[in-house]
Amino acid sequence: PSPKSCQPNGASEEALQCEIKELKQKDLALDQEIAQLLSEGYSLEELDKHISLLHEYNEIKDAGQMLLGKLAVIRGVTTKQLYPEYDLELSD
């Protein structure tokens, strides 16, 4: 995401207009990205399935991180110290 072009401070009409403009730009960018993926041969169903699988992956990863955190507390170590024990990379 690009940095915001304006920084609304409150719910003034000007701030709301700025937010509307940014949302329209974001909508246009997403439409262009979808069009690009469709032109590359992806189907909407395939994209929906991919997004669904990414959500599932993130939920599983979050649960794993939570378990590693609890185990680290029990053992009195950092989660980083547990990674080698479970053959995990710091980028995992």
Short mmCIF file of N, CA, C and O in Angstrom, two decimals:
data_model
loop_
_atom_site.label_atom_id
_atom_site.label_comp_id
_atom_site.label_asym_id
_atom_site.label_seq_id
_atom_site.Cartn_x
_atom_site.Cartn_y
_atom_site.Cartn_z
N PRO A 1 0.82 -1.20 0.00
CA PRO A 1 0.00 0.00 0.00
C PRO A 1 0.85 1.25 0.00
O PRO A 1 1.87 1.31 0.66
N SER A 2 0.43 2.24 -0.75
CA SER A 2 1.18 3.47 -0.83
C SER A 2 0.88 4.34 0.38
O SER A 2 -0.17 4.22 0.99
N PRO A 3 1.81 5.21 0.73
CA PRO A 3 1.54 6.10 1.85
C PRO A 3 0.37 7.01 1.53
O PRO A 3 0.11 7.35 0.38
N LYS A 4 -0.33 7.43 2.57
CA LYS A 4 -1.50 8.28 2.36
C LYS A 4 -1.07 9.64 1.82
O LYS A 4 -0.10 10.21 2.28
N SER A 5 -1.84 10.12 0.86
CA SER A 5 -1.51 11.40 0.27
C SER A 5 -1.96 12.56 1.15
O SER A 5 -1.50 13.66 1.03
N CYS A 6 -2.91 12.31 2.03
CA CYS A 6 -3.34 13.33 2.97
C CYS A 6 -3.63 12.68 4.31
O CYS A 6 -3.94 11.51 4.38
N GLN A 7 -3.50 13.45 5.34
CA GLN A 7 -3.67 12.92 6.69
C GLN A 7 -4.87 13.59 7.34
O GLN A 7 -4.74 14.63 7.96
N PRO A 8 -6.07 13.01 7.19
CA PRO A 8 -7.24 13.63 7.80
C PRO A 8 -7.13 13.64 9.32
O PRO A 8 -6.63 12.71 9.91
N ASN A 9 -7.59 14.74 9.91
CA ASN A 9 -7.54 14.83 11.37
C ASN A 9 -8.95 15.08 11.90
O ASN A 9 -9.35 16.20 12.13
N GLY A 10 -9.68 14.00 12.05
CA GLY A 10 -11.05 14.13 12.53
C GLY A 10 -12.04 13.80 11.43
O GLY A 10 -11.69 13.26 10.42
N ALA A 11 -13.30 14.16 11.69
CA ALA A 11 -14.36 13.80 10.76
C ALA A 11 -14.86 15.01 9.99
O ALA A 11 -16.03 15.11 9.66
N SER A 12 -13.94 15.94 9.67
CA SER A 12 -14.36 17.11 8.90
C SER A 12 -14.73 16.67 7.49
O SER A 12 -14.34 15.61 7.02
N GLU A 13 -15.49 17.51 6.81
CA GLU A 13 -15.89 17.18 5.43
C GLU A 13 -14.66 17.01 4.54
O GLU A 13 -14.60 16.12 3.71
N GLU A 14 -13.67 17.86 4.75
CA GLU A 14 -12.44 17.77 3.95
C GLU A 14 -11.74 16.44 4.19
O GLU A 14 -11.27 15.79 3.26
N ALA A 15 -11.67 16.01 5.45
CA ALA A 15 -11.03 14.74 5.79
C ALA A 15 -11.79 13.58 5.17
O ALA A 15 -11.19 12.64 4.65
N LEU A 16 -13.11 13.64 5.23
CA LEU A 16 -13.92 12.57 4.64
C LEU A 16 -13.75 12.53 3.12
O LEU A 16 -13.66 11.45 2.54
N GLN A 17 -13.70 13.70 2.47
CA GLN A 17 -13.49 13.74 1.02
C GLN A 17 -12.13 13.14 0.66
O GLN A 17 -12.01 12.42 -0.33
N CYS A 18 -11.15 13.43 1.47
CA CYS A 18 -9.81 12.89 1.24
C CYS A 18 -9.83 11.37 1.37
O CYS A 18 -9.26 10.65 0.55
N GLU A 19 -10.51 10.87 2.39
CA GLU A 19 -10.59 9.42 2.60
C GLU A 19 -11.34 8.76 1.45
O GLU A 19 -10.94 7.69 0.97
N ILE A 20 -12.40 9.39 0.96
CA ILE A 20 -13.16 8.85 -0.17
C ILE A 20 -12.26 8.77 -1.41
O ILE A 20 -12.25 7.77 -2.12
N LYS A 21 -11.49 9.83 -1.64
CA LYS A 21 -10.58 9.85 -2.78
C LYS A 21 -9.57 8.71 -2.70
O LYS A 21 -9.33 8.01 -3.68
N GLU A 22 -9.00 8.50 -1.53
CA GLU A 22 -8.02 7.43 -1.34
C GLU A 22 -8.65 6.06 -1.54
O GLU A 22 -8.06 5.17 -2.15
N LEU A 23 -9.88 5.87 -1.05
CA LEU A 23 -10.56 4.59 -1.22
C LEU A 23 -10.88 4.33 -2.68
O LEU A 23 -10.77 3.19 -3.15
N LYS A 24 -11.26 5.37 -3.42
CA LYS A 24 -11.53 5.20 -4.85
C LYS A 24 -10.25 4.82 -5.59
O LYS A 24 -10.28 3.98 -6.49
N GLN A 25 -9.13 5.43 -5.21
CA GLN A 25 -7.85 5.09 -5.83
C GLN A 25 -7.48 3.64 -5.53
O GLN A 25 -7.00 2.92 -6.40
N LYS A 26 -7.70 3.23 -4.30
CA LYS A 26 -7.39 1.86 -3.91
C LYS A 26 -8.29 0.88 -4.66
O LYS A 26 -7.83 -0.16 -5.13
N ASP A 27 -9.57 1.22 -4.81
CA ASP A 27 -10.51 0.39 -5.55
C ASP A 27 -10.06 0.24 -7.00
O ASP A 27 -10.06 -0.87 -7.55
N LEU A 28 -9.64 1.34 -7.62
CA LEU A 28 -9.17 1.30 -8.99
C LEU A 28 -7.92 0.43 -9.12
O LEU A 28 -7.81 -0.39 -10.05
N ALA A 29 -7.00 0.56 -8.18
CA ALA A 29 -5.78 -0.23 -8.22
C ALA A 29 -6.09 -1.72 -8.08
O ALA A 29 -5.51 -2.55 -8.78
N LEU A 30 -7.04 -2.06 -7.20
CA LEU A 30 -7.42 -3.46 -7.04
C LEU A 30 -8.11 -4.00 -8.28
O LEU A 30 -7.86 -5.14 -8.70
N ASP A 31 -8.96 -3.19 -8.90
CA ASP A 31 -9.61 -3.59 -10.15
C ASP A 31 -8.56 -3.85 -11.24
O ASP A 31 -8.67 -4.82 -12.00
N GLN A 32 -7.55 -3.01 -11.30
CA GLN A 32 -6.48 -3.20 -12.29
C GLN A 32 -5.68 -4.47 -12.01
O GLN A 32 -5.32 -5.20 -12.92
N GLU A 33 -5.44 -4.74 -10.73
CA GLU A 33 -4.71 -5.96 -10.36
C GLU A 33 -5.53 -7.21 -10.72
O GLU A 33 -4.99 -8.18 -11.25
N ILE A 34 -6.82 -7.17 -10.47
CA ILE A 34 -7.70 -8.29 -10.83
C ILE A 34 -7.70 -8.48 -12.35
O ILE A 34 -7.59 -9.61 -12.85
N ALA A 35 -7.82 -7.39 -13.09
CA ALA A 35 -7.81 -7.48 -14.55
C ALA A 35 -6.50 -8.08 -15.05
O ALA A 35 -6.50 -8.91 -15.98
N GLN A 36 -5.39 -7.70 -14.43
CA GLN A 36 -4.09 -8.25 -14.82
C GLN A 36 -4.05 -9.75 -14.57
O GLN A 36 -3.62 -10.52 -15.43
N LEU A 37 -4.52 -10.20 -13.40
CA LEU A 37 -4.52 -11.63 -13.09
C LEU A 37 -5.44 -12.39 -14.04
O LEU A 37 -5.10 -13.49 -14.49
N LEU A 38 -6.58 -11.82 -14.35
CA LEU A 38 -7.50 -12.47 -15.30
C LEU A 38 -6.87 -12.58 -16.68
O LEU A 38 -7.01 -13.60 -17.36
N SER A 39 -6.14 -11.54 -17.10
CA SER A 39 -5.48 -11.57 -18.40
C SER A 39 -4.35 -12.60 -18.44
O SER A 39 -3.97 -13.06 -19.51
N GLU A 40 -3.83 -12.96 -17.27
CA GLU A 40 -2.78 -13.98 -17.19
C GLU A 40 -3.37 -15.38 -17.13
O GLU A 40 -2.64 -16.36 -17.00
N GLY A 41 -4.70 -15.47 -17.20
CA GLY A 41 -5.33 -16.78 -17.27
C GLY A 41 -5.92 -17.29 -15.98
O GLY A 41 -6.42 -18.41 -15.93
N TYR A 42 -5.86 -16.51 -14.92
CA TYR A 42 -6.47 -16.92 -13.66
C TYR A 42 -7.98 -16.71 -13.73
O TYR A 42 -8.46 -15.79 -14.37
N SER A 43 -8.73 -17.56 -13.05
CA SER A 43 -10.18 -17.38 -12.97
C SER A 43 -10.53 -16.78 -11.62
O SER A 43 -9.77 -16.91 -10.65
N LEU A 44 -11.69 -16.16 -11.53
CA LEU A 44 -12.13 -15.59 -10.26
C LEU A 44 -12.26 -16.68 -9.20
O LEU A 44 -11.91 -16.47 -8.04
N GLU A 45 -12.75 -17.86 -9.60
CA GLU A 45 -12.90 -18.96 -8.64
C GLU A 45 -11.54 -19.39 -8.11
O GLU A 45 -11.39 -19.66 -6.92
N GLU A 46 -10.55 -19.44 -9.01
CA GLU A 46 -9.21 -19.83 -8.60
C GLU A 46 -8.63 -18.80 -7.63
O GLU A 46 -8.01 -19.15 -6.62
N LEU A 47 -8.85 -17.52 -7.93
CA LEU A 47 -8.35 -16.47 -7.05
C LEU A 47 -9.04 -16.53 -5.68
O LEU A 47 -8.39 -16.39 -4.64
N ASP A 48 -10.36 -16.77 -5.68
CA ASP A 48 -11.10 -16.89 -4.42
C ASP A 48 -10.57 -18.06 -3.60
O ASP A 48 -10.41 -17.96 -2.38
N LYS A 49 -10.30 -19.19 -4.26
CA LYS A 49 -9.79 -20.37 -3.57
C LYS A 49 -8.41 -20.07 -2.98
O LYS A 49 -8.11 -20.44 -1.84
N HIS A 50 -7.58 -19.38 -3.76
CA HIS A 50 -6.24 -19.04 -3.30
C HIS A 50 -6.31 -18.14 -2.06
O HIS A 50 -5.60 -18.36 -1.07
N ILE A 51 -7.17 -17.16 -2.09
CA ILE A 51 -7.35 -16.25 -0.95
C ILE A 51 -7.83 -17.02 0.27
O ILE A 51 -7.35 -16.83 1.39
N SER A 52 -8.78 -17.94 0.06
CA SER A 52 -9.29 -18.75 1.15
C SER A 52 -8.18 -19.60 1.77
O SER A 52 -8.07 -19.71 3.00
N LEU A 53 -7.35 -20.20 0.92
CA LEU A 53 -6.24 -21.01 1.42
C LEU A 53 -5.21 -20.16 2.17
O LEU A 53 -4.65 -20.61 3.18
N LEU A 54 -4.98 -18.94 1.71
CA LEU A 54 -4.06 -18.04 2.42
C LEU A 54 -4.60 -17.69 3.80
O LEU A 54 -3.84 -17.65 4.78
N HIS A 55 -5.90 -17.46 3.90
CA HIS A 55 -6.52 -17.17 5.21
C HIS A 55 -6.35 -18.37 6.14
O HIS A 55 -6.00 -18.22 7.32
N GLU A 56 -6.60 -19.56 5.61
CA GLU A 56 -6.46 -20.78 6.42
C GLU A 56 -5.01 -20.95 6.88
O GLU A 56 -4.75 -21.26 8.04
N TYR A 57 -4.07 -20.74 5.97
CA TYR A 57 -2.65 -20.83 6.31
C TYR A 57 -2.30 -19.86 7.43
O TYR A 57 -1.62 -20.22 8.40
N ASN A 58 -2.75 -18.61 7.31
CA ASN A 58 -2.45 -17.60 8.32
C ASN A 58 -3.04 -17.96 9.68
O ASN A 58 -2.40 -17.75 10.72
N GLU A 59 -4.24 -18.53 9.70
CA GLU A 59 -4.84 -18.96 10.96
C GLU A 59 -4.04 -20.08 11.60
O GLU A 59 -3.80 -20.08 12.82
N ILE A 60 -3.59 -21.03 10.79
CA ILE A 60 -2.78 -22.15 11.30
C ILE A 60 -1.43 -21.63 11.80
O ILE A 60 -0.95 -22.03 12.87
N LYS A 61 -0.83 -20.73 11.04
CA LYS A 61 0.46 -20.15 11.45
C LYS A 61 0.31 -19.39 12.76
O LYS A 61 1.16 -19.51 13.65
N ASP A 62 -0.77 -18.60 12.90
CA ASP A 62 -1.01 -17.86 14.14
C ASP A 62 -1.14 -18.82 15.33
O ASP A 62 -0.61 -18.55 16.41
N ALA A 63 -1.86 -19.92 15.13
CA ALA A 63 -2.01 -20.91 16.21
C ALA A 63 -0.66 -21.51 16.58
O ALA A 63 -0.35 -21.69 17.76
N GLY A 64 0.15 -21.81 15.57
CA GLY A 64 1.49 -22.35 15.83
C GLY A 64 2.35 -21.36 16.58
O GLY A 64 3.08 -21.73 17.52
N GLN A 65 2.28 -20.10 16.20
CA GLN A 65 3.06 -19.06 16.90
C GLN A 65 2.61 -18.93 18.35
O GLN A 65 3.44 -18.77 19.25
N MET A 66 1.30 -19.03 18.56
CA MET A 66 0.78 -18.95 19.92
C MET A 66 1.29 -20.12 20.76
O MET A 66 1.73 -19.94 21.90
N LEU A 67 1.28 -21.32 20.19
CA LEU A 67 1.77 -22.49 20.91
C LEU A 67 3.27 -22.38 21.21
O LEU A 67 3.71 -22.72 22.31
N LEU A 68 4.03 -21.91 20.23
CA LEU A 68 5.46 -21.71 20.47
C LEU A 68 5.69 -20.70 21.58
O LEU A 68 6.57 -20.87 22.42
N GLY A 69 4.89 -19.64 21.60
CA GLY A 69 5.01 -18.63 22.65
C GLY A 69 4.72 -19.21 24.02
O GLY A 69 5.44 -18.93 24.98
N LYS A 70 3.67 -20.02 24.13
CA LYS A 70 3.34 -20.63 25.42
C LYS A 70 4.42 -21.60 25.86
O LYS A 70 4.79 -21.64 27.04
N LEU A 71 4.96 -22.39 24.91
CA LEU A 71 6.03 -23.32 25.23
C LEU A 71 7.28 -22.57 25.69
O LEU A 71 7.95 -22.98 26.64
N ALA A 72 7.56 -21.45 25.03
CA ALA A 72 8.73 -20.65 25.41
C ALA A 72 8.58 -20.12 26.83
O ALA A 72 9.54 -20.15 27.62
N VAL A 73 7.37 -19.68 27.20
CA VAL A 73 7.13 -19.18 28.56
C VAL A 73 7.33 -20.31 29.56
O VAL A 73 7.99 -20.13 30.60
N ILE A 74 6.79 -21.48 29.26
CA ILE A 74 6.93 -22.63 30.17
C ILE A 74 8.39 -22.99 30.37
O ILE A 74 8.83 -23.27 31.49
N ARG A 75 9.16 -22.96 29.28
CA ARG A 75 10.59 -23.32 29.37
C ARG A 75 11.47 -22.16 29.82
O ARG A 75 12.65 -22.35 30.09
N GLY A 76 10.93 -20.96 29.84
CA GLY A 76 11.72 -19.80 30.24
C GLY A 76 12.73 -19.38 29.20
O GLY A 76 13.83 -18.92 29.55
N VAL A 77 12.39 -19.54 27.93
CA VAL A 77 13.27 -19.15 26.84
C VAL A 77 12.47 -18.25 25.90
O VAL A 77 11.28 -18.05 26.07
N THR A 78 13.15 -17.74 24.88
CA THR A 78 12.45 -16.96 23.87
C THR A 78 11.95 -17.90 22.78
O THR A 78 12.47 -19.01 22.61
N THR A 79 10.96 -17.44 22.04
CA THR A 79 10.47 -18.26 20.93
C THR A 79 11.58 -18.46 19.90
O THR A 79 11.68 -19.52 19.29
N LYS A 80 12.42 -17.46 19.73
CA LYS A 80 13.53 -17.55 18.78
C LYS A 80 14.44 -18.72 19.13
O LYS A 80 14.95 -19.40 18.24
N GLN A 81 14.62 -18.98 20.42
CA GLN A 81 15.47 -20.09 20.84
C GLN A 81 14.84 -21.45 20.53
O GLN A 81 15.54 -22.45 20.46
N LEU A 82 13.52 -21.50 20.35
CA LEU A 82 12.85 -22.76 20.05
C LEU A 82 12.92 -23.12 18.57
O LEU A 82 12.77 -24.29 18.21
N TYR A 83 13.13 -22.16 17.70
CA TYR A 83 13.08 -22.41 16.26
C TYR A 83 14.03 -23.53 15.82
O TYR A 83 13.60 -24.41 15.07
N PRO A 84 15.29 -23.53 16.22
CA PRO A 84 16.18 -24.61 15.76
C PRO A 84 15.70 -26.00 16.21
O PRO A 84 15.84 -26.97 15.47
N GLU A 85 15.13 -26.07 17.39
CA GLU A 85 14.65 -27.35 17.93
C GLU A 85 13.57 -27.97 17.04
O GLU A 85 13.45 -29.19 16.95
N TYR A 86 12.80 -27.12 16.37
CA TYR A 86 11.71 -27.60 15.52
C TYR A 86 12.01 -27.38 14.03
O TYR A 86 11.11 -27.41 13.20
N ASP A 87 13.30 -27.20 13.71
CA ASP A 87 13.75 -26.98 12.33
C ASP A 87 12.97 -25.86 11.61
O ASP A 87 12.55 -26.00 10.48
N LEU A 88 12.78 -24.75 12.33
CA LEU A 88 12.09 -23.60 11.77
C LEU A 88 13.10 -22.51 11.46
O LEU A 88 14.10 -22.35 12.16
N GLU A 89 12.83 -21.77 10.40
CA GLU A 89 13.62 -20.61 10.06
C GLU A 89 12.97 -19.39 10.69
O GLU A 89 11.76 -19.38 10.91
N LEU A 90 13.74 -18.36 11.00
CA LEU A 90 13.17 -17.15 11.59
C LEU A 90 12.16 -16.51 10.66
O LEU A 90 11.26 -15.81 11.10
N SER A 91 12.27 -16.77 9.36
CA SER A 91 11.33 -16.20 8.40
C SER A 91 10.02 -17.00 8.33
O SER A 91 9.09 -16.59 7.67
N ASP A 92 9.96 -18.15 9.02
CA ASP A 92 8.75 -18.99 9.00
C ASP A 92 7.62 -18.36 9.75
O ASP A 92 7.66 -17.80 10.74
#
